[in-house]
Amino acid sequence: MPASPRAAYAVAAAIGLGMVLVVFGPGYVLGTSDYWNMPWLDHRSYLMGYRYFLHEPWHWPIFDARTLNVPYSQSIAFNDSMPLWALTHKAIATVVPPWRDYSAHAFLGLWYVPASMLQPAFGVANLRALGHRSWGATIVTAVFFIAIPAWALRFMHASLFGHFLLLWALYLYLITPVGSPAPRRVRVAQMVQLGVAALLNPYHTVMSLAVFAASLVRSRAWRPAAVWLATGCAVVVAALALAGYFAPQAATAEFGFSVQSSNLLAAFLPIDSGWIGRAAWIDPTGYQYEGMWYLGAGLLVLFGAVLLRARDAAAAARRHAALAVVAGGAAILALSNRVFFGSHRVLVYSIPHVLEWIPGQFRVPGRFSWLPMYVVAVFLLSYGFRRFATGWKHLVLPVLALIQLVDVAPVLREYRAWTRNPFPSQLDLAAWHTLLARSHQVRVFPAQGCDRDAFEPVTQLQYLVSERAVPINGVYGARVVRDCAADVASLLDFHAQPGTLYVFVAPAIGVAKRLAASGMPCAEFSFGAFCHADRALIEALPVPPISPVAPLAYGDRLDVAAPGAPFLELGWSEAEAAGRWTDGPVARLMVRPAGAPPPDPVLRLEASARLCGARVAQEVTVLVAGVVAGTLHFDASSNDQGRARTLSVPRSALLGSPIVEIELRSRDIRSPYELGCHRDRRRLGVRLGHLWIESGTGAP
């Protein structure tokens, strides 16, 4: 019995809604679950971008937030905050003010309702376009499309979870007449689809544009096609520009294209399966989960049936040649320039210079595999409904749908477990809420986008700050651009501002210790220190006062890569096995020598320079307590970090203050990227492993 379109879509949407409510619960969807007090990392980023956008007044550019990366403006698109969805909620909050506080927690949970309802609804629409309109086909199709493993796996990435955009594009392709101009309503719908995709996620946009191009070829009305192609491209460019994707930070090339790829066996390799567990998963790069497009056990059975009727598959490819071409092109792009067959690398090729912008902008090519995946899924189901349409064969597709659902169940169970409780936090939430309520600005050093050791816990702090949308100098996002050298300069000439909370984490905790020694109210917390001009506020908090720099006996070595590194002040990169790199023109640390200095003190350093490309030598001036101790020279013949370098230190420099600051000033701070020898954009000077002060008597 055929189902009417409205009834079919309603039932499919209800199945999707039921799935998200059963798996994740109403509290998750409505934003009332404790999970939203501290969600997982990616969810934090999306919500932080929305909260700052929500609390700022309307302005132009509309999606720029001016308080989440002070003093710069930044589009919330780079927080993956889904500009169109964010705009919808801010508009509602403008008309209905209580929606502001409610959506600050419910923004993401509510997104999963339409995303989960439209996924099976558009799946059903595709199969109806191919002639499968019975109630049985409707229900079976809906179950299949809520059990697509690649869709379920993207749950934590909200905008990428919107696979319905691809199914929407495919549906509009399928209702395009063959060999004649498409009705205006179809082309207008395609413009809307492209605009919506561009305001939600750029990967879905590119794939949608490719399907749109295939639909133009399908119509074979070349003159109207040229007009609509130009219009479609204009819509995409305008929407991307409105979202802020053409901002300067978008020009920054990102690493990942060659590893966050798909695999020639990706359609057959589940990350986790209800039937075989994790036994089949192969990930030769460590990042190919991004390109996982495992079809699922039910669809794989249909795939096997199609292989037995290869002529039918070839005929379908000929009927939809343009779609087959764009799907094949997306599959090739998804493999990147390092192609793997299972765990074996079978092909490596260089990307032509004129196309280098592609890996720079689309660092995760594996996601493009979703287009061929859905093309294959739609046509496999269509084949199945035709092939198993009589007698007992009617049971084949429902059974395969259940097999598919069992196959994806472990992924859904895992995400259900993740979202049942807040992410474990190292922060005393009550104390931080009190502190933030009395602060009108937060500055974290090193800032987001600059090197630091404590990445995950700092994003938790940023999330707490975002609850009140307190202006901050950066939050976690996809492309954060900061002038880290300017941040360092502000610490060199530091003046505390009333009402500003200063947070210091490794490798900058030493700044807080220096400020505390000078009389500023400071305290410690689990992974850093903070300072605030309000002494009464600091003293009222249940946190310990900041401890002084640990004493260092003459002759004892200081490990610069030590965890926490509370003696480091500014200009340092994150810890590595062999030490830390200086990053920028100045790097400073402090020591508190224990006891009387020797009569002939020397400073010994184990260091090496980053020599590559046009940099064949490096010179670093070393200051001790503001006095130049000497200059270190590095070249190819003298760049052994295992050999300690020695500089004489005036004894008087060690007597003037209990705290002695040691400063390294690198002459050449061009990044490896600028030197043309690596993609690393840090302004590296030297890597310091250990240093110590001892008597120079008998020194080499």
XYZ file of C-alpha atoms in Angstrom:
700
model
C 0.000 0.000 0.000
C 1.537 3.348 -1.006
C 2.105 5.997 1.634
C 1.300 9.624 0.963
C 4.370 11.903 0.928
C 3.297 13.820 4.031
C 2.570 10.678 6.027
C 5.757 8.952 4.878
C 7.967 11.870 5.853
C 6.188 12.264 9.188
C 6.749 8.610 10.069
C 10.393 8.741 8.982
C 10.969 11.899 11.019
C 9.275 10.293 14.024
C 11.638 7.326 13.760
C 14.599 9.714 13.766
C 13.220 11.641 16.730
C 12.583 8.415 18.594
C 16.162 7.333 17.989
C 17.725 10.497 19.431
C 15.377 10.528 22.442
C 15.876 6.846 23.251
C 19.638 6.875 22.784
C 20.501 10.223 24.386
C 17.467 11.095 26.479
C 15.225 14.176 26.686
C 17.613 15.953 29.076
C 20.386 15.877 26.515
C 18.120 17.217 23.781
C 16.527 19.939 25.923
C 19.788 21.130 27.467
C 18.800 20.194 31.024
C 21.202 17.263 31.395
C 24.235 17.698 33.687
C 26.292 16.810 30.638
C 26.015 20.402 29.438
C 27.728 21.661 32.605
C 30.957 20.368 31.062
C 30.516 18.608 27.711
C 33.194 16.926 25.632
C 35.825 19.036 23.881
C 34.192 19.623 20.486
C 30.822 20.410 22.017
C 32.562 22.971 24.220
C 33.939 24.753 21.170
C 30.579 24.949 19.391
C 28.754 26.215 22.474
C 31.434 28.773 23.323
C 31.181 30.313 19.869
C 27.401 30.477 20.108
C 27.388 31.990 23.591
C 29.652 34.873 22.648
C 27.643 35.470 19.472
C 24.413 35.366 21.491
C 25.497 37.885 24.115
C 26.957 40.458 21.749
C 24.699 43.135 20.232
C 23.728 42.805 16.581
C 26.435 44.196 14.322
C 28.102 43.684 10.963
C 29.669 41.342 9.963
C 26.814 39.532 11.571
C 28.679 36.372 12.616
C 31.814 38.078 13.924
C 32.303 37.803 17.683
C 34.450 40.533 19.180
C 34.803 39.211 22.702
C 35.974 35.603 22.273
C 39.474 36.404 20.965
C 40.208 39.882 22.333
C 41.479 42.147 20.803
C 40.594 40.468 17.488
C 37.224 39.712 15.946
C 36.546 36.156 14.821
C 33.679 34.487 13.004
C 31.857 31.828 14.972
C 32.123 29.682 11.834
C 35.661 28.883 13.004
C 34.182 27.464 16.191
C 31.934 25.246 14.038
C 28.993 26.963 15.734
C 26.738 26.471 12.682
C 26.038 30.120 11.767
C 22.516 29.524 10.440
C 21.455 27.597 13.545
C 23.086 30.214 15.773
C 21.346 33.016 13.882
C 17.986 31.299 14.354
C 18.406 31.078 18.118
C 19.739 34.604 18.518
C 16.770 35.923 16.540
C 14.382 34.011 18.810
C 16.201 35.310 21.898
C 15.878 38.863 20.605
C 12.096 38.491 20.434
C 11.719 36.152 23.435
C 14.401 37.206 25.986
C 14.139 34.084 28.220
C 15.352 32.080 25.229
C 18.791 33.668 25.704
C 19.610 31.857 28.934
C 17.819 28.687 27.863
C 19.572 28.346 24.510
C 22.968 29.003 26.126
C 22.717 25.388 27.318
C 20.205 23.877 24.869
C 21.670 25.215 21.605
C 23.433 21.990 20.641
C 21.011 19.478 22.118
C 18.160 21.014 20.159
C 20.195 20.768 16.938
C 20.174 16.992 17.144
C 16.376 16.977 16.832
C 16.087 18.315 13.241
C 19.355 16.643 12.236
C 18.064 13.254 13.411
C 14.575 13.742 11.969
C 15.688 14.977 8.553
C 18.237 12.170 8.095
C 15.632 9.381 7.655
C 13.084 11.763 6.102
C 15.407 12.655 3.226
C 16.480 9.024 2.970
C 12.827 8.154 2.390
C 12.505 11.040 -0.085
C 15.347 9.600 -2.170
C 13.788 6.158 -2.348
C 10.377 7.615 -3.154
C 11.996 9.520 -6.021
C 13.166 6.140 -7.317
C 9.644 4.708 -7.105
C 9.603 2.958 -3.694
C 6.581 4.489 -1.965
C 5.000 1.709 0.069
C 4.692 1.831 3.839
C 7.098 -1.076 4.100
C 9.718 0.729 2.014
C 9.196 3.893 4.086
C 9.810 2.226 7.439
C 12.690 0.042 6.251
C 14.401 2.973 4.556
C 14.050 5.152 7.664
C 15.645 2.453 9.819
C 18.526 2.038 7.382
C 19.271 5.758 7.368
C 19.373 6.104 11.148
C 21.777 3.153 11.152
C 24.435 4.547 8.795
C 27.691 4.022 10.766
C 29.488 7.049 9.304
C 26.574 9.275 10.313
C 26.439 7.887 13.835
C 30.203 8.287 14.198
C 29.961 12.035 13.507
C 27.637 12.582 16.437
C 30.110 14.658 18.468
C 30.773 16.984 15.520
C 27.427 18.748 15.350
C 27.582 20.378 11.915
C 29.077 17.289 10.279
C 26.228 15.289 11.809
C 23.982 17.105 9.334
C 24.254 14.393 6.679
C 20.692 15.210 5.737
C 22.201 18.004 3.632
C 23.775 15.418 1.315
C 20.568 13.402 1.143
C 18.659 16.603 0.389
C 21.031 17.376 -2.482
C 20.685 13.821 -3.833
C 16.900 14.010 -3.648
C 16.868 17.230 -5.672
C 19.129 15.529 -8.203
C 16.794 12.557 -8.501
C 13.707 14.685 -9.140
C 15.501 16.623 -11.870
C 13.975 15.555 -15.223
C 16.276 13.724 -17.617
C 16.960 15.602 -20.832
C 14.739 18.622 -20.187
C 14.907 21.804 -18.095
C 14.061 21.289 -14.446
C 11.018 23.090 -13.040
C 11.863 26.423 -11.455
C 10.766 25.155 -8.042
C 13.471 22.450 -8.191
C 16.205 24.930 -9.075
C 15.051 27.372 -6.404
C 15.036 24.522 -3.881
C 18.606 23.727 -4.907
C 19.617 27.344 -4.295
C 18.079 27.141 -0.833
C 19.839 23.847 -0.160
C 23.218 25.273 -1.190
C 22.707 28.354 0.961
C 21.698 26.323 3.998
C 24.668 23.979 3.563
C 27.096 26.903 3.233
C 25.797 28.393 6.477
C 26.235 25.101 8.322
C 29.373 23.315 7.112
C 31.827 23.825 4.208
C 32.410 20.094 3.562
C 28.710 19.471 3.016
C 28.664 22.578 0.825
C 31.335 21.315 -1.563
C 29.641 17.942 -1.927
C 26.233 19.561 -2.385
C 27.622 21.808 -5.105
C 29.029 18.752 -6.895
C 25.632 17.014 -6.807
C 23.988 20.212 -8.049
C 26.389 20.257 -11.011
C 25.452 16.641 -11.763
C 21.769 17.595 -11.782
C 22.491 20.325 -14.346
C 24.149 17.752 -16.588
C 21.206 15.396 -16.031
C 18.800 17.992 -17.445
C 20.953 18.517 -20.585
C 19.483 21.994 -20.974
C 22.828 23.698 -21.376
C 21.872 27.352 -21.601
C 19.663 27.363 -18.474
C 22.255 25.122 -16.831
C 24.956 27.763 -17.300
C 22.743 30.397 -15.693
C 21.815 28.175 -12.765
C 25.433 27.065 -12.260
C 26.536 30.683 -12.009
C 23.650 31.404 -9.649
C 24.436 28.391 -7.479
C 28.106 29.344 -7.214
C 27.106 32.910 -6.354
C 24.793 31.659 -3.599
C 27.569 29.516 -2.134
C 30.165 32.294 -2.273
C 27.760 34.822 -0.767
C 26.725 32.465 2.045
C 30.319 31.493 2.835
C 31.316 35.161 2.853
C 28.401 35.993 5.144
C 29.462 33.204 7.506
C 32.989 34.631 7.575
C 34.830 31.793 5.864
C 36.866 34.244 3.786
C 38.339 35.968 6.848
C 42.162 36.206 7.045
C 42.489 33.209 9.378
C 40.911 31.025 6.685
C 44.034 31.546 4.588
C 46.099 29.648 7.148
C 46.994 26.235 5.744
C 46.143 23.402 8.123
C 47.918 20.081 8.555
C 46.139 16.773 8.048
C 45.318 16.237 4.379
C 47.700 13.316 3.886
C 46.659 11.423 7.034
C 42.994 12.295 7.724
C 41.972 10.390 4.647
C 39.884 7.463 3.571
C 41.019 3.973 2.655
C 40.386 1.803 -0.385
C 38.791 -0.683 2.011
C 36.886 1.925 4.049
C 33.449 0.747 2.892
C 34.125 -2.649 4.462
C 35.960 -1.681 7.691
C 33.826 -0.914 10.776
C 35.422 0.958 13.649
C 33.046 -0.897 15.940
C 30.407 -3.418 14.964
C 27.607 -5.125 16.799
C 28.561 -8.304 14.953
C 32.369 -8.411 14.957
C 33.380 -5.668 17.398
C 36.585 -3.803 16.553
C 38.337 -6.768 14.986
C 38.243 -5.476 11.405
C 39.281 -1.864 11.978
C 42.543 -0.812 10.305
C 43.927 2.716 10.646
C 47.419 3.024 9.132
C 47.704 6.787 9.752
C 45.959 7.034 13.111
C 43.431 9.471 11.621
C 41.540 7.471 9.003
C 38.480 7.304 11.221
C 37.765 10.652 9.533
C 37.344 8.826 6.224
C 35.376 5.881 7.544
C 32.408 5.224 5.263
C 31.614 1.693 6.305
C 28.292 0.826 4.696
C 27.007 -1.342 7.523
C 26.314 -5.075 7.593
C 22.852 -4.821 6.044
C 23.975 -2.722 3.095
C 27.031 -4.934 2.603
C 24.725 -7.906 2.076
C 22.938 -5.905 -0.617
C 26.321 -4.946 -2.053
C 27.156 -8.629 -2.380
C 23.857 -9.231 -4.156
C 24.615 -6.420 -6.598
C 28.015 -7.932 -7.373
C 26.177 -10.989 -8.611
C 24.257 -8.707 -10.983
C 27.094 -6.438 -12.096
C 25.256 -5.513 -15.285
C 22.515 -3.849 -13.250
C 25.092 -1.750 -11.418
C 26.768 -0.765 -14.686
C 23.417 0.199 -16.184
C 22.606 2.389 -13.167
C 26.009 4.093 -13.476
C 25.331 4.824 -17.154
C 21.899 6.263 -16.388
C 23.435 8.533 -13.774
C 26.795 9.138 -15.411
C 27.295 12.680 -14.093
C 26.448 11.637 -10.540
C 28.786 8.656 -10.851
C 31.571 10.991 -11.978
C 31.190 13.441 -9.085
C 30.840 10.600 -6.579
C 33.945 8.952 -8.014
C 35.811 12.255 -7.884
C 34.842 12.711 -4.239
C 36.045 9.175 -3.500
C 39.421 9.907 -5.111
C 39.754 13.181 -3.208
C 38.906 11.364 0.026
C 41.912 9.070 -0.442
C 44.304 12.089 -0.384
C 47.717 11.928 -2.042
C 48.794 8.965 0.126
C 46.576 6.059 -0.838
C 46.176 3.050 1.449
C 44.743 -0.389 0.802
C 44.087 -1.544 4.334
C 47.377 -1.096 6.180
C 49.453 -0.941 2.982
C 50.357 2.315 1.304
C 49.993 1.681 -2.417
C 50.399 5.131 -3.976
C 51.974 8.485 -3.149
C 51.904 11.469 -5.460
C 52.687 15.165 -5.287
C 49.896 17.701 -5.471
C 50.404 20.230 -8.291
C 51.346 23.662 -7.022
C 48.213 25.237 -8.501
C 46.069 22.889 -6.364
C 47.960 23.214 -3.072
C 45.176 25.378 -1.663
C 42.933 22.303 -1.525
C 44.882 20.397 1.168
C 45.478 23.687 2.967
C 41.769 24.447 3.285
C 40.271 20.940 3.425
C 42.588 19.242 5.873
C 40.221 16.260 6.315
C 39.657 14.850 2.819
C 38.249 11.613 4.204
C 34.930 13.368 4.808
C 34.347 13.603 1.072
C 33.800 9.826 1.100
C 30.296 10.427 2.447
C 29.039 11.482 -0.974
C 29.869 8.173 -2.705
C 28.686 6.356 0.418
C 25.183 7.842 0.186
C 25.029 7.413 -3.581
C 25.867 3.734 -3.119
C 23.456 3.368 -0.175
C 20.514 4.889 -2.058
C 21.022 2.746 -5.131
C 21.661 -0.417 -3.104
C 18.353 0.044 -1.310
C 16.579 0.783 -4.572
C 18.039 -2.394 -6.039
C 16.997 -4.331 -2.929
C 13.395 -3.165 -3.072
C 13.170 -4.184 -6.732
C 15.044 -7.458 -6.321
C 13.191 -8.665 -3.207
C 9.645 -7.578 -4.022
C 7.629 -10.796 -4.124
C 6.513 -13.510 -1.711
C 8.809 -14.328 1.191
C 11.457 -12.014 -0.285
C 9.529 -9.114 1.215
C 11.171 -10.105 4.506
C 14.728 -9.673 3.219
C 14.936 -5.872 3.516
C 13.342 -5.667 7.008
C 15.756 -8.339 8.247
C 18.705 -6.511 6.692
C 17.527 -3.270 8.328
C 17.628 -4.980 11.725
C 21.070 -6.391 10.917
C 22.177 -2.853 10.027
C 20.766 -1.490 13.289
C 22.529 -4.125 15.393
C 25.751 -3.357 13.546
C 25.704 0.350 14.468
C 24.477 -0.166 18.037
C 27.939 -0.116 19.728
C 28.665 3.352 18.331
C 25.358 4.680 19.638
C 25.900 3.009 23.024
C 29.342 4.581 23.313
C 28.028 8.077 22.645
C 25.148 7.445 25.022
C 27.696 6.648 27.750
C 29.774 9.729 26.908
C 26.807 12.068 27.189
C 25.299 10.658 30.379
C 27.587 12.693 32.660
C 29.724 15.831 32.455
C 33.295 15.497 31.286
C 35.612 15.029 34.314
C 37.064 18.389 35.325
C 40.108 19.420 37.344
C 38.474 22.743 38.215
C 36.698 23.721 41.429
C 33.587 24.894 39.610
C 32.106 26.799 42.555
C 35.320 28.738 43.188
C 35.719 29.596 39.529
C 32.117 30.758 39.228
C 32.713 33.116 42.170
C 35.919 34.387 40.618
C 34.392 34.924 37.178
C 31.363 36.734 38.602
C 33.750 39.443 39.839
C 35.751 39.694 36.612
C 34.850 41.713 33.547
C 37.678 40.309 31.410
C 39.818 37.166 31.365
C 43.300 36.891 29.917
C 44.944 33.480 29.691
C 48.684 33.080 29.094
C 49.736 31.463 26.830
C 46.593 32.318 24.884
C 44.627 29.919 22.686
C 46.618 29.437 19.496
C 49.958 29.884 21.263
C 51.979 26.998 22.645
C 51.088 25.620 26.042
C 51.117 22.342 27.935
C 47.597 22.324 29.435
C 45.291 22.150 26.414
C 42.279 20.126 27.585
C 41.851 21.693 31.064
C 42.220 25.225 29.682
C 39.305 24.605 27.317
C 37.268 23.664 30.397
C 38.145 27.029 31.916
C 37.188 28.762 28.667
C 33.835 26.987 28.775
C 33.135 28.323 32.270
C 34.077 31.818 31.118
C 31.689 31.501 28.162
C 28.706 30.903 30.471
C 28.735 34.631 31.227
C 30.349 35.527 27.879
C 33.117 37.359 29.755
C 35.535 38.803 27.170
C 38.558 36.525 26.816
C 41.702 36.437 24.713
C 40.839 33.279 22.789
C 38.833 30.061 23.010
C 39.328 26.693 21.366
C 38.263 26.577 17.726
C 39.199 25.241 14.319
C 41.335 28.196 13.208
C 42.463 30.552 15.956
C 44.912 33.253 14.954
C 46.812 35.276 17.544
C 49.906 37.425 17.587
C 51.702 35.418 20.255
C 54.686 37.783 20.120
C 52.379 40.665 21.036
C 51.091 38.633 23.981
C 54.668 38.085 25.154
C 55.396 41.793 24.758
C 52.400 42.615 26.959
C 53.919 40.474 29.705
C 57.295 42.172 29.356
C 55.546 45.474 30.095
C 52.806 44.162 32.370
C 50.312 46.469 34.069
C 47.428 44.798 35.889
C 43.967 46.133 35.045
C 41.241 46.265 37.725
C 38.548 43.652 37.234
C 40.704 41.533 34.930
C 41.427 37.922 35.809
C 44.872 36.791 34.685
C 45.335 33.038 34.296
C 48.760 31.476 33.774
C 49.411 27.886 32.706
C 52.613 26.142 31.672
C 54.876 27.355 30.228
C 53.993 30.753 31.732
C 53.283 29.959 35.397
C 56.499 31.719 36.336
C 54.901 35.049 35.415
C 52.339 34.581 38.187
C 55.112 33.775 40.651
C 56.944 36.937 39.627
C 53.769 39.007 39.997
C 53.071 37.476 43.412
C 56.618 38.270 44.522
C 55.990 41.891 43.530
C 52.856 42.039 45.701
C 49.974 41.200 43.346
C 47.304 38.868 44.811
C 47.737 35.457 43.176
C 46.762 31.877 43.932
C 47.356 28.404 42.562
C 44.956 25.871 41.097
C 45.332 22.357 39.763
C 47.213 23.175 36.564
C 48.322 26.786 36.904
C 47.933 30.053 38.761
C 45.747 33.140 38.575
C 46.081 36.747 39.680
C 43.482 39.442 40.307
C 43.789 42.966 41.658
C 40.982 42.278 44.164
C 42.923 40.913 47.149
C 39.805 40.266 49.222
C 38.359 38.142 46.418
C 41.497 36.005 46.137
C 41.826 35.539 49.901
C 38.173 34.513 50.245
C 38.495 31.656 47.762
C 39.240 28.113 49.002
C 42.488 27.970 47.023
C 46.098 27.941 48.215
C 48.256 31.048 47.815
C 50.878 30.852 45.140
C 54.077 29.128 46.197
C 57.478 30.679 45.537
C 59.837 29.316 42.930
C 61.486 26.165 44.241
C 65.106 26.694 45.296
C 67.802 25.434 42.959
C 71.092 24.468 44.516
C 74.239 25.484 42.715
C 75.285 22.554 40.574
C 71.758 21.087 40.338
C 70.265 20.809 36.861
C 66.995 22.458 35.896
C 64.931 20.330 33.485
C 63.234 22.839 31.185
C 60.739 20.205 29.983
C 59.614 19.337 33.514
C 55.825 18.927 33.925
C 54.179 22.200 34.873
C 57.503 24.038 34.612
C 56.575 26.715 37.218
C 59.909 28.458 36.659
C 59.125 29.398 33.040
C 57.760 32.866 32.344
C 57.313 33.590 28.661
C 58.477 32.784 25.152
C 58.492 28.977 25.432
C 56.880 26.256 23.373
C 55.301 23.088 24.736
C 57.433 20.399 26.337
C 59.161 17.832 24.120
C 61.317 14.832 24.945
C 64.567 16.783 24.466
C 63.450 20.052 26.090
C 61.554 23.149 24.974
C 61.988 25.498 22.059
C 62.111 29.223 22.514
C 59.260 30.718 20.516
C 59.678 34.360 19.547
C 62.368 36.964 20.138
C 62.544 36.580 23.935
C 62.303 33.570 26.243
C 62.554 34.036 29.991
C 62.740 31.786 33.024
C 63.550 32.304 36.687
C 65.578 30.459 39.276
C 65.937 30.890 43.032
C 69.515 29.938 43.839
C 69.968 28.239 47.194
C 72.935 29.271 49.288
C 75.825 31.562 48.556
C 77.035 31.741 44.957
C 80.481 30.333 44.149
C 83.291 32.850 43.655
C 83.489 32.164 39.923
C 79.947 31.216 38.805
C 79.185 29.997 35.310
C 75.920 29.225 33.559
C 75.834 25.957 31.658
C 73.200 25.251 29.019
C 72.406 22.182 26.938
C 70.900 23.661 23.800
C 70.640 23.267 20.036
C 69.300 25.531 17.297
C 66.764 24.897 14.541
C 68.987 25.069 11.483
C 67.227 24.474 8.200
C 66.635 26.056 4.817
C 68.124 29.532 4.653
C 69.171 29.471 8.297
C 72.652 28.005 8.534
C 73.586 29.624 11.830
C 71.926 31.051 14.918
C 73.095 33.390 17.646
C 71.433 33.732 21.028
C 72.253 36.420 23.551
C 71.884 35.302 27.168
C 71.119 37.708 30.003
C 71.299 36.840 33.693
C 69.504 39.266 36.009
C 69.491 41.799 33.190
C 73.251 41.522 32.616
C 74.554 40.149 29.313
C 76.435 36.948 30.084
C 77.424 36.287 26.469
C 76.251 35.068 23.098
C 75.853 31.443 22.038
C 76.720 30.575 18.435
C 75.217 27.591 16.629
C 76.079 26.221 13.201
C 76.322 22.814 11.569
C 79.616 22.072 13.318
C 78.477 23.218 16.768
C 74.861 22.205 17.220
C 75.137 19.271 19.609
C 72.640 19.597 22.434
C 74.478 16.950 24.396
C 77.473 19.272 24.821
C 76.978 21.870 27.533
C 77.800 25.467 26.647
C 79.356 27.694 29.269
C 78.971 31.410 29.980
C 80.576 33.330 32.815
C 78.144 35.074 35.164
C 79.046 38.117 37.279
C 78.726 37.044 40.917
C 76.979 40.312 41.670
C 74.108 39.294 39.360
C 73.316 36.436 41.736
C 73.300 38.585 44.875
C 70.916 41.408 44.037
C 67.642 39.485 44.391
C 66.468 36.089 45.637
C 64.946 35.516 42.190
C 67.281 35.487 39.190
C 65.777 35.833 35.722
C 67.551 34.265 32.763
C 66.640 35.549 29.337
C 67.437 34.144 25.882
C 67.188 36.445 22.869
C 67.415 34.694 19.510
C 68.661 36.759 16.594
C 66.866 34.835 13.806
C 63.280 33.924 14.640
C 61.996 33.025 11.200
C 59.715 30.019 11.416
C 60.544 26.726 9.669
C 57.589 27.521 7.413
C 59.142 30.861 6.417
C 62.459 29.103 5.875
C 60.774 26.653 3.517
C 61.759 23.503 5.369
C 58.659 22.557 7.380
C 55.006 23.495 7.913
C 55.785 24.522 11.504
C 54.915 28.212 11.943
C 56.441 28.650 15.390
C 59.211 31.230 15.542
C 61.807 28.849 16.876
C 65.161 29.951 18.196
C 66.860 27.262 20.257
C 65.797 24.155 22.124
C 66.912 24.149 25.731
C 67.131 20.886 27.621
C 68.860 21.654 30.922
C 70.659 24.529 32.552
C 72.487 24.974 35.819
C 74.775 27.385 37.633
C 77.943 26.128 39.267
C 81.514 27.011 40.005
C 83.621 27.597 36.931
C 86.737 26.134 38.509
C 87.969 23.345 36.312
C 85.293 24.063 33.737
C 86.010 22.852 30.191
